[in-house]
Coordinates of C-alpha atoms in Angstrom, one line a residue:
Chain A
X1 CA 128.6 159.0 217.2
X2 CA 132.0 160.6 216.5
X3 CA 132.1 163.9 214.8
X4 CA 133.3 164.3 211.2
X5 CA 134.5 167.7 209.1
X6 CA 132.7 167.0 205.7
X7 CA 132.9 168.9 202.9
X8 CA 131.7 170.1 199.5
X9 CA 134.8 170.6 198.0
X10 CA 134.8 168.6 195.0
X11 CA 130.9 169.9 194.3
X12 CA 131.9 173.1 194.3
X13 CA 135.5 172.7 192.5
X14 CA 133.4 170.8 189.5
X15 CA 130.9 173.6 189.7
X16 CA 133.1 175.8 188.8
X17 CA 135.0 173.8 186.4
X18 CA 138.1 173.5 188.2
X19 CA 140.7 170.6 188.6
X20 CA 142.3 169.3 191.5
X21 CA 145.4 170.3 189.5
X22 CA 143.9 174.2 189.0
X23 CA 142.6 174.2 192.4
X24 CA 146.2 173.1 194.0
X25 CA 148.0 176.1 192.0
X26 CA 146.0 178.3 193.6
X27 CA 146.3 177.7 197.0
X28 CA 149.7 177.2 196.7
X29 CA 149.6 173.1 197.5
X30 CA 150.2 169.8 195.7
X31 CA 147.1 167.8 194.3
X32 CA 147.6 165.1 196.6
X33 CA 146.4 167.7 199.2
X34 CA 143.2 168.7 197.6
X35 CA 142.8 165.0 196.9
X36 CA 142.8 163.8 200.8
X37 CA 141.1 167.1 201.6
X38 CA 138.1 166.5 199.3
X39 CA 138.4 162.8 200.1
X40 CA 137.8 163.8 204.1
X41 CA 141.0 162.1 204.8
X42 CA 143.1 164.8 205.9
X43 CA 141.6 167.8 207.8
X44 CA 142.9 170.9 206.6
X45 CA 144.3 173.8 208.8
X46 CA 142.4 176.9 209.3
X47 CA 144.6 178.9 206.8
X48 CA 144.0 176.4 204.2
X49 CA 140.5 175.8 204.9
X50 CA 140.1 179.8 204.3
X51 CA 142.6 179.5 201.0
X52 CA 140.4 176.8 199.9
X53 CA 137.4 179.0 200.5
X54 CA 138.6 182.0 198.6
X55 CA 139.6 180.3 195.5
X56 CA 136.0 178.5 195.4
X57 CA 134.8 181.9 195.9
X58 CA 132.3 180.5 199.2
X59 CA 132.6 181.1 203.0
X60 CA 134.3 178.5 204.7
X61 CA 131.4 177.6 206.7
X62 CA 129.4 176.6 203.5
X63 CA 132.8 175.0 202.2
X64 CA 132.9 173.1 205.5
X65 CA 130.8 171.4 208.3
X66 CA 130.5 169.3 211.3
X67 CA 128.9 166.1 210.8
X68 CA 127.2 164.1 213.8
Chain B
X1 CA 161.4 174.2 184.6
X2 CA 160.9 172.2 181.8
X3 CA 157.4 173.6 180.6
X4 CA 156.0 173.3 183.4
X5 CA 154.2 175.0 186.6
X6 CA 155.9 174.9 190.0
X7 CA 152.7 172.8 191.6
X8 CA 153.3 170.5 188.2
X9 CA 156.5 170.4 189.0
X10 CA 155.8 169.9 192.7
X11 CA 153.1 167.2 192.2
X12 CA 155.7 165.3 189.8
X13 CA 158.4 165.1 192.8
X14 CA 156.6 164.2 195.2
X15 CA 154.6 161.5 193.2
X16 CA 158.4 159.9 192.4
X17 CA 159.0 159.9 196.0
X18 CA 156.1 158.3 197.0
X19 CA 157.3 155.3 194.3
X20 CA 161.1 155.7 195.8
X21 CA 160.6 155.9 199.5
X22 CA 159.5 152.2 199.9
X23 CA 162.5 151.3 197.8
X24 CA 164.6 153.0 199.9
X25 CA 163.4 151.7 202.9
X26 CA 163.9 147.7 201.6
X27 CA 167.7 148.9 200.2
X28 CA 168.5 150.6 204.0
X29 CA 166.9 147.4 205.8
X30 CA 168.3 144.7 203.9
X31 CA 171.8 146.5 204.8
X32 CA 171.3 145.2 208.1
X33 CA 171.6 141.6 206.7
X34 CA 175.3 142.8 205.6
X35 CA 175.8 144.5 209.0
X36 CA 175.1 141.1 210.9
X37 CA 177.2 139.0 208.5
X38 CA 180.0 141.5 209.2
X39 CA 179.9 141.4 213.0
X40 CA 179.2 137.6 213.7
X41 CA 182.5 137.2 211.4
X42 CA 185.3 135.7 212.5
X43 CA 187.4 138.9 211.7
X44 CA 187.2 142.4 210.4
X45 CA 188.9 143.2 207.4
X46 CA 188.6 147.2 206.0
X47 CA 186.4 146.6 203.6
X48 CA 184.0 145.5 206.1
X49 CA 184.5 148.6 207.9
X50 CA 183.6 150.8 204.6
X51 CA 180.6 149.0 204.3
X52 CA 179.5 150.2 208.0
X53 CA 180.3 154.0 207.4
X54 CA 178.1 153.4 203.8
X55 CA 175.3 152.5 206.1
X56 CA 176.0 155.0 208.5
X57 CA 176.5 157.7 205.7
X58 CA 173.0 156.5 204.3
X59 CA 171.3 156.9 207.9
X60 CA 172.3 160.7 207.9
X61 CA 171.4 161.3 204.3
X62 CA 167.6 159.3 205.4
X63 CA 167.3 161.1 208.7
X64 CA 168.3 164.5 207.3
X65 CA 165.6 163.9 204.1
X66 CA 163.3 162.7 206.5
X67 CA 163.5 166.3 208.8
X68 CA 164.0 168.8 206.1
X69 CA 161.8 167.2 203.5
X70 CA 164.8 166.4 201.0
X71 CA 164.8 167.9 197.6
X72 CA 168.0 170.0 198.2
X73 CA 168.5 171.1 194.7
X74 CA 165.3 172.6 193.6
X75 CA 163.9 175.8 193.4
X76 CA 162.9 177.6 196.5
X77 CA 158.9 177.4 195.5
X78 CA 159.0 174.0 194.3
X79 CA 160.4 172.8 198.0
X80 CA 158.1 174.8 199.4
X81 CA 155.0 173.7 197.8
X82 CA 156.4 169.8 197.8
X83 CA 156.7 170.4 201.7
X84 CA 152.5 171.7 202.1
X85 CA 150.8 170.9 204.7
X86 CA 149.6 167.3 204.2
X87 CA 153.9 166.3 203.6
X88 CA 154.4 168.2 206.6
X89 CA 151.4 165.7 208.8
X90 CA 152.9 163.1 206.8
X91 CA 157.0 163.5 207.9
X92 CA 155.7 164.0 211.7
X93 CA 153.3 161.3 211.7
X94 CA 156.3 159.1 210.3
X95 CA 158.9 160.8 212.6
X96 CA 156.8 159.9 215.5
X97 CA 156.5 156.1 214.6
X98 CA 160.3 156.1 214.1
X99 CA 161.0 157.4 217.7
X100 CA 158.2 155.3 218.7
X101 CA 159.6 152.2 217.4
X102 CA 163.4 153.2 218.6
X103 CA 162.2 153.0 221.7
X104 CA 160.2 150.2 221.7
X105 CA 164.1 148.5 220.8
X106 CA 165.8 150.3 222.6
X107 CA 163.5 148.0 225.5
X108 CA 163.9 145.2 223.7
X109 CA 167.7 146.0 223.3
X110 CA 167.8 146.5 227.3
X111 CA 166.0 142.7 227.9
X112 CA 168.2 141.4 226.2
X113 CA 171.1 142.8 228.1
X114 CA 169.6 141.3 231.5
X115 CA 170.8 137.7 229.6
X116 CA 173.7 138.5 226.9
X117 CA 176.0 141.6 226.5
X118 CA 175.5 143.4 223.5
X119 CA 178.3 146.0 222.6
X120 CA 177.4 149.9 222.4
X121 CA 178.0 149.7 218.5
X122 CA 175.3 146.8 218.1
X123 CA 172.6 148.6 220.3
X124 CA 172.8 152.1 218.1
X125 CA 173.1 150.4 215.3
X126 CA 169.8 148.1 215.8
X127 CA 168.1 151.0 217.5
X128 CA 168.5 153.7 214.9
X129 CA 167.9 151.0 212.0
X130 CA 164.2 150.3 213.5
X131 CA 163.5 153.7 214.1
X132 CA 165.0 154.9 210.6
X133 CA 163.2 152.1 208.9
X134 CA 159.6 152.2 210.3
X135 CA 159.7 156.1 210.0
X136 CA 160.8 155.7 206.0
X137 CA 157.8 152.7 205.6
X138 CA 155.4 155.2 207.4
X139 CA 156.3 158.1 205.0
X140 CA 156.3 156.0 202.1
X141 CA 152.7 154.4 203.2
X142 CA 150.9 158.0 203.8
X143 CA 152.4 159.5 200.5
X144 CA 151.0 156.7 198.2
X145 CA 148.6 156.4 200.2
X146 CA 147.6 160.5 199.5
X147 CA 148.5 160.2 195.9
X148 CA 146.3 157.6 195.3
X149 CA 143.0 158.7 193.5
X150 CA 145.2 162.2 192.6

C-alpha cells in the first residue's frame, strides 16, 4: 500500500479559530495553498511544513504524518 | 491596495488567472486556424504577414508569463506571494507538459517529413503552438483545480 503524508491541518486551524484566509497571511502564501495542503493534494516543502507548524503553534510531526 | 491585504490581494489575482488562463489558451489555439488559412493561400498579402508577428508577439508574451509568473505591474509582495510554492509546482508541472508535448511534435513533425516537405517556418510554428498550448491548458487546469474548494 503506497504511503501518504496526512495531516491535521484543518482540525487544528478550526481549533484555533482560524481561516484558510488568516492562516495563508501568516505564512506568507495564497489560500489556494493551504486549501490543497489541508486537502492532501499538494505536499508541502519542509520550510512550509515548519511555517505551517509555527503559526498552529504544534510540532510538525504532530501537524504531519506518514500514512501506510 | 484598495483596502485590502497583500494575501487578499494575492488570492484575488491569482483566482482571475485561474478563470483567464483557459481563455487564453482557446484565443492562442484558435489562432492557428488563421495561421493555416494564411499559409495554404494562394498569396501573401501584408496584412497576412501582421497577423503572424501578432501570434508570434502573443507566444513571447505567454512564454515569458508562463516562466516568470506574469503580474509585471504589481507590488513586489503581492508577486511574490501569487508565485508561492503550490504556483511555483504548478508553472513547472505545466512547463514540463509543454516541452513534453513539443517534442512529442516535433516527432510527429519529422514523420511527416519522411513523406511531404514541410518548410522551417511551418515546423516552429506547429511545434511551439503545441508546446505553448498544452503548457497554458496544464496551468489553467492545476490553478482551478487548487482554487476549487478555497
Amino acid at each position: 500500500m503506497p504511503e501518504r503524508l496526512a495531516n491535521g491541518l484543518k482540525d487544528r486551524r478550526t481549533e484555533i479559530g482560524l481561516t484558510q484566509a488568516e492562516l495563508a497571511e501568516r505564512v506568507g502564501v495564497t489560500r489556494k495553498t493551504v486549501n490543497t495542503v489541508e486537502n492532501g493534494v499538494f505536499t508541502p516543502s519542509a520550510t512550509l511544513a515548519i511555517k505551517l507548524a509555527q503559526a498552529l503553534g504544534i510540532s510538525v510531526e504532530q501537524l504531519f504524518w506518514i500514512e501506510r | 491596495m484598495n483596502g485590502r491585504s497583500v494575501s487578499e490581494r494575492a488570492d484575488f489575482l491569482s483566482r482571475r488567472r485561474a478563470r483567464i488562463l483557459p481563455a487564453l489558451a482557446i484565443i492562442y489555439l484558435t489562432q492557428q486556424a488563421s495561421y493555416i488559412t494564411i499559409r495554404s493561400g494562394p498569396a501573401h498579402r501584408a496584412v497576412d504577414e501582421v497577423k503572424i508577428s501578432a501570434w508570434l508577439v502573443l507566444s513571447a508574451v505567454l512564454l515569458t508569463a508562463i516562466a516568470t509568473n506574469g503580474f509585471w505591474f504589481q507590488p513586489r509582495e503581492v508577486r511574490s506571494m501569487i508565485d508561492d510554492e503550490l504556483t511555483r509546482a504548478n508553472r513547472n508541472d505545466a512547463m514540463r507538459l509543454g516541452f513534453i508535448f513539443a517534442m512529442l511534435t516535433c516527432i510527429v513533425v519529422y514523420f511527416i517529413t519522411m513523406f511531404e516537405p514541410v518548410n522551417g517556418r511551418d515546423a516552429v510554428h506547429i511545434v511551439m503552438s503545441d508546446g505553448l498550448g498544452a503548457a497554458l491548458i496544464r496551468w489553467g487546469w492545476l490553478e482551478r483545480f487548487a482554487h476549487r474548494d478555497a
